[in-house]
Short mmCIF file of C-alpha atoms in Angstrom, two decimals:
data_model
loop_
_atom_site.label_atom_id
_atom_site.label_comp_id
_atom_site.label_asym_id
_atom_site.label_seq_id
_atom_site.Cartn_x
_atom_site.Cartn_y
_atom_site.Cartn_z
CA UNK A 32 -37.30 -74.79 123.10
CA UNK A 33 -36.67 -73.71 119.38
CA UNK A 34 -35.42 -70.65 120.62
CA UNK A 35 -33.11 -72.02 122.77
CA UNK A 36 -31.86 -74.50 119.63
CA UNK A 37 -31.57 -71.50 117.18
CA UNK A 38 -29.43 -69.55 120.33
CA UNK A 39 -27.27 -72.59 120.02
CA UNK A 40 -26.72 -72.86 116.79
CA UNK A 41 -25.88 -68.86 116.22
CA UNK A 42 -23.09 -69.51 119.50
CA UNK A 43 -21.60 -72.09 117.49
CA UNK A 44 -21.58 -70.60 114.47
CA UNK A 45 -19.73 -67.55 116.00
CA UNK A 46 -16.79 -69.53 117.65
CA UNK A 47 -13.86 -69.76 115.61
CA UNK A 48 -13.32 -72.98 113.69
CA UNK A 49 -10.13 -75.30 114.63
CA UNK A 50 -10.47 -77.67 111.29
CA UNK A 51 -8.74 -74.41 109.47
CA UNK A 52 -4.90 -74.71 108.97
CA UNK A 53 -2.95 -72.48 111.02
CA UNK A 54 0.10 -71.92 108.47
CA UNK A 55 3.52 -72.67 110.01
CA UNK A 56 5.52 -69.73 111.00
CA UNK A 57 8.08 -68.31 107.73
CA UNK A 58 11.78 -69.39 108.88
CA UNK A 59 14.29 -66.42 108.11
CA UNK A 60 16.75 -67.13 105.50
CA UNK A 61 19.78 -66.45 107.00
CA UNK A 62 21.97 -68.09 104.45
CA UNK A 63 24.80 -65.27 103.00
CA UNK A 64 24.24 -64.27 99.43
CA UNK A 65 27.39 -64.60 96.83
CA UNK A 66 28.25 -61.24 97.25
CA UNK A 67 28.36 -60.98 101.18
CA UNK A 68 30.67 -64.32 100.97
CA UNK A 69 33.38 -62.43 98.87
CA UNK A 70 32.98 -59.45 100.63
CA UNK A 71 34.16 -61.25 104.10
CA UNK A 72 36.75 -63.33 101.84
CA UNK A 73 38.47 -59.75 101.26
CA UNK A 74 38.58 -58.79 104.48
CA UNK A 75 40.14 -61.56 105.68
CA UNK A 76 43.76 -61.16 106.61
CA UNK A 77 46.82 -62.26 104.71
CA UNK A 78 49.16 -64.18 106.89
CA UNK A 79 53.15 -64.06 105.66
CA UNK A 80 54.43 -67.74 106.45
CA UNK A 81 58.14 -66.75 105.67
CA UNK A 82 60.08 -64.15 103.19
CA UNK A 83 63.24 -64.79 101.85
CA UNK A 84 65.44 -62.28 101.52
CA UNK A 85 67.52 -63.44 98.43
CA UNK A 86 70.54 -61.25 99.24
CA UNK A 87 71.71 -62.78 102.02
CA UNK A 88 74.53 -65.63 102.04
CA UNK A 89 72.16 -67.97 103.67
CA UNK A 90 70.63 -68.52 100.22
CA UNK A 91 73.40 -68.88 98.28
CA UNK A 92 73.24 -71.86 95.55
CA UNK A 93 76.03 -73.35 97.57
CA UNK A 94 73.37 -73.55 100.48
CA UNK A 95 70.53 -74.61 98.69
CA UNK A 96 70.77 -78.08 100.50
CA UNK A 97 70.04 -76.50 104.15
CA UNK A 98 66.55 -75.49 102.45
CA UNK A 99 62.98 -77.54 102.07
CA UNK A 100 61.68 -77.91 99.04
CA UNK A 101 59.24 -75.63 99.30
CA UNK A 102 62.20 -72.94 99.68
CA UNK A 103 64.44 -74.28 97.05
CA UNK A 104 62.09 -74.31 94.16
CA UNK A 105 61.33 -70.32 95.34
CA UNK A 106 65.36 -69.38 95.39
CA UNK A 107 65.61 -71.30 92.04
CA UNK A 108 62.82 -69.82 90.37
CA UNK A 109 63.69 -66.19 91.79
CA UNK A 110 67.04 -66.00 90.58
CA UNK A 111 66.35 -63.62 87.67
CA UNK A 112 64.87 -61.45 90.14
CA UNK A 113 68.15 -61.75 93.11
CA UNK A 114 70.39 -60.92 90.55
CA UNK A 115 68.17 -57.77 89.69
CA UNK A 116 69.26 -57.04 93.19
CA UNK A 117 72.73 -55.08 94.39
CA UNK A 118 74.56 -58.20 96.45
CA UNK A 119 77.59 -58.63 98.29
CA UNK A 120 79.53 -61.65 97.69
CA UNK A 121 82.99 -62.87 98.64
CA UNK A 122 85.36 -64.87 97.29
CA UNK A 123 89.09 -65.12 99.27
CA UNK A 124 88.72 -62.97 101.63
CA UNK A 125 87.67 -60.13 99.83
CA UNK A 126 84.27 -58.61 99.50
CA UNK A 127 82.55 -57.69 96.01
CA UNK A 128 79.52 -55.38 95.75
CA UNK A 129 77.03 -55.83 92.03
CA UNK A 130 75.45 -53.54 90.37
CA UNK A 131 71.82 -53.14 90.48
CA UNK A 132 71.96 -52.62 87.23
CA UNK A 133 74.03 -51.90 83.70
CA UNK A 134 72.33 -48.87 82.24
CA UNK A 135 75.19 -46.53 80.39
CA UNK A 136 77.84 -48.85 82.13
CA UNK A 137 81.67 -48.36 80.68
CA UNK A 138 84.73 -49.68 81.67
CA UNK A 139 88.39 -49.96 80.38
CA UNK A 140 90.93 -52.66 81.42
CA UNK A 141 92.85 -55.59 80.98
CA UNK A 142 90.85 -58.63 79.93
CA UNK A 143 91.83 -62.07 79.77
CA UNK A 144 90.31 -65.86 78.66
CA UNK A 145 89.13 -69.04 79.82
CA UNK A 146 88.16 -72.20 78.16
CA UNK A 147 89.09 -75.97 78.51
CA UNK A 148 89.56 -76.95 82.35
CA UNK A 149 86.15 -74.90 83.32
CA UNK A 150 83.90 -76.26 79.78
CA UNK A 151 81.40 -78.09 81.09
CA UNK A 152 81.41 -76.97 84.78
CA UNK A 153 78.00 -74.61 85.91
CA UNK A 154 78.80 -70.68 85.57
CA UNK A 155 77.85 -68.34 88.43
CA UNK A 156 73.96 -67.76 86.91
CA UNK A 157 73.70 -71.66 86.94
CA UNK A 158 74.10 -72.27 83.07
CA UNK A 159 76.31 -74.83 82.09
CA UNK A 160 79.73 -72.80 80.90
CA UNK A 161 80.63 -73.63 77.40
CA UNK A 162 84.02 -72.29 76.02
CA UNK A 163 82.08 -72.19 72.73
CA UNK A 164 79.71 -69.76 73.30
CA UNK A 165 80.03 -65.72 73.47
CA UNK A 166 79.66 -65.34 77.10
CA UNK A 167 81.92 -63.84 79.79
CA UNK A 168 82.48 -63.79 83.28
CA UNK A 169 82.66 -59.49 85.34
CA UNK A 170 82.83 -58.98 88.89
CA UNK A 171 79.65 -56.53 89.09
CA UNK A 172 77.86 -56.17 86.16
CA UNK A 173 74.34 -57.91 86.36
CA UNK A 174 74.32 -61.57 85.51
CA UNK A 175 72.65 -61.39 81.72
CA UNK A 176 73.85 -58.31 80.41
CA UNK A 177 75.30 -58.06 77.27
CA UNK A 178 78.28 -56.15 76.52
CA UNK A 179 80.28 -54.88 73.59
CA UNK A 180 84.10 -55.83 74.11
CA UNK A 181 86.99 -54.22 72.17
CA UNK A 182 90.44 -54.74 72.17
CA UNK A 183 92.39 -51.92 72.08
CA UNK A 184 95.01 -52.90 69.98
CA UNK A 185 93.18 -54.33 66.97
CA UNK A 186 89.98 -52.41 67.29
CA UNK A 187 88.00 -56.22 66.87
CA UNK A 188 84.93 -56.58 69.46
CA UNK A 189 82.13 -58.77 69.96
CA UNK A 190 78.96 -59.02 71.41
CA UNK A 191 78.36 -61.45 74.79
CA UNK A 192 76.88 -62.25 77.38
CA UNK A 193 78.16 -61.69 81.41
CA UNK A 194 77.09 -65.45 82.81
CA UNK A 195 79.83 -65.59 85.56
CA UNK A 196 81.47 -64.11 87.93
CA UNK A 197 85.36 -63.27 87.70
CA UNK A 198 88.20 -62.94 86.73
CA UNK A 199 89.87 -62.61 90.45
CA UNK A 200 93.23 -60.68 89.94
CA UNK A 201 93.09 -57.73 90.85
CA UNK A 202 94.82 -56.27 87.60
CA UNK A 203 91.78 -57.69 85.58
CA UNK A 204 88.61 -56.97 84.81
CA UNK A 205 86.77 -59.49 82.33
CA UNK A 206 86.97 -63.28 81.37
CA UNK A 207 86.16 -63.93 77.82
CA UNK A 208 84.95 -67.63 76.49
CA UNK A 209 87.70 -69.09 74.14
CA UNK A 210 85.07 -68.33 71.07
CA UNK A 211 84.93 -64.57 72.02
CA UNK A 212 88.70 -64.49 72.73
CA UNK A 213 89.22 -65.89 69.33
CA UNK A 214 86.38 -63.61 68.02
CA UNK A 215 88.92 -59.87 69.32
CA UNK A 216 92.90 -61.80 68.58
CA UNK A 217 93.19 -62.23 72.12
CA UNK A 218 93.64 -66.37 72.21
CA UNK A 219 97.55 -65.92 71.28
CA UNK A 220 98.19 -63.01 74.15
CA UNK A 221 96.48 -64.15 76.47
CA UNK A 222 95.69 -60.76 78.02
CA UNK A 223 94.77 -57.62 76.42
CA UNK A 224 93.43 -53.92 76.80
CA UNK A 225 89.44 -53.25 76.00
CA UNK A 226 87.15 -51.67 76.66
CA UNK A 227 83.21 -52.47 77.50
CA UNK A 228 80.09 -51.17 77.31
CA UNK A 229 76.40 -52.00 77.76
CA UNK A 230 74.34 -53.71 74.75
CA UNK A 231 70.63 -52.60 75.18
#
């Protein structure tokens, strides 16, 4: 009979215990790391919602009100840049092609003035013309180039700044403000010879 116990007890004693804890199983971390999160964010692609092509007469300041606000803000903001830009524009029928740009640019002609009945009215680059200021209005050259003018006759010049677009005749070839008219003897005349080039 004591053998028999002391067989028991050994048996028992060999089985494996279930009171131990059986750990729980590791869960992968499958979470993405910072650096695997900006490497998909690069490769995601870029979707183009809409370009605007600033050259074209469809987004012209006189058609500004045909555009959201979204566009507007992006035509008004970009204008430095569209007049950076060779454009076509037309004004009575005929067509007029700008200049990319003004480097080494020289011109003779006959130039003439304006003043009183356009002070106060907005110039082709959207500043607010005032007859007081050295500023001028050329066909082609860039809008914000600066050009030397001198008259011909008297051998006076001055110093200003293309801001519109004109004069329309096609004998002529710059508008001067009243202040640089008066600054080259060219108030009394009206018209005069000069010649132009680029201020860098």
């Amino acid at each position: 009979m004591i053998t028999r116990n002391i067989a028991l007890i050994v048996l028992l004693a060999s089985l494996p215990s279930f009171s131990q804890t059986i750990s729980a199983p590791q869960e992968k971390d499958f979470s993405e790391s910072e650096s695997d999160k900006q490497a998909k964010d690069r490769e995601q692609p870029i979707k183009i919602v809409k370009y605007l092509d600033f050259t074209k007469s469809e987004y012209e300041r006189s058609r500004l009100s045909l555009l959201d606000d979204n566009q507007k803000n992006a035509v008004e903001k970009s204008a430095a840049i569209a007049e950076a830009t060779s454009y076509e524009y037309t004004v009575r029928g005929k067509t007029y092609q700008t200049l990319a740009h003004a480097n080494d640019f020289k011109q003779e002609g006959t130039a003439s003035w304006y003043g009183p009945g356009f002070h106060g009215k907005k110039t082709a680059s959207g500043e607010i013309f005032n007859q007081n200021e050295l500023t001028a209005a050329h066909k082609r050259l860039p809008l914000g180039t600066k050009i030397r003018v001198t008259n011909l006759k008297n051998g006076k010049s001055v110093v200003v700044k293309i801001n519109d677009r004109g004069p329309f005749h096609s004998n002529r070839v710059l508008d001067l403000s009243q202040a640089a008219a008066q600054k080259i003897g060219l108030l009394h005349s009206g018209v005069t010879n000069v010649s132009i080039v680029t201020v860098k």
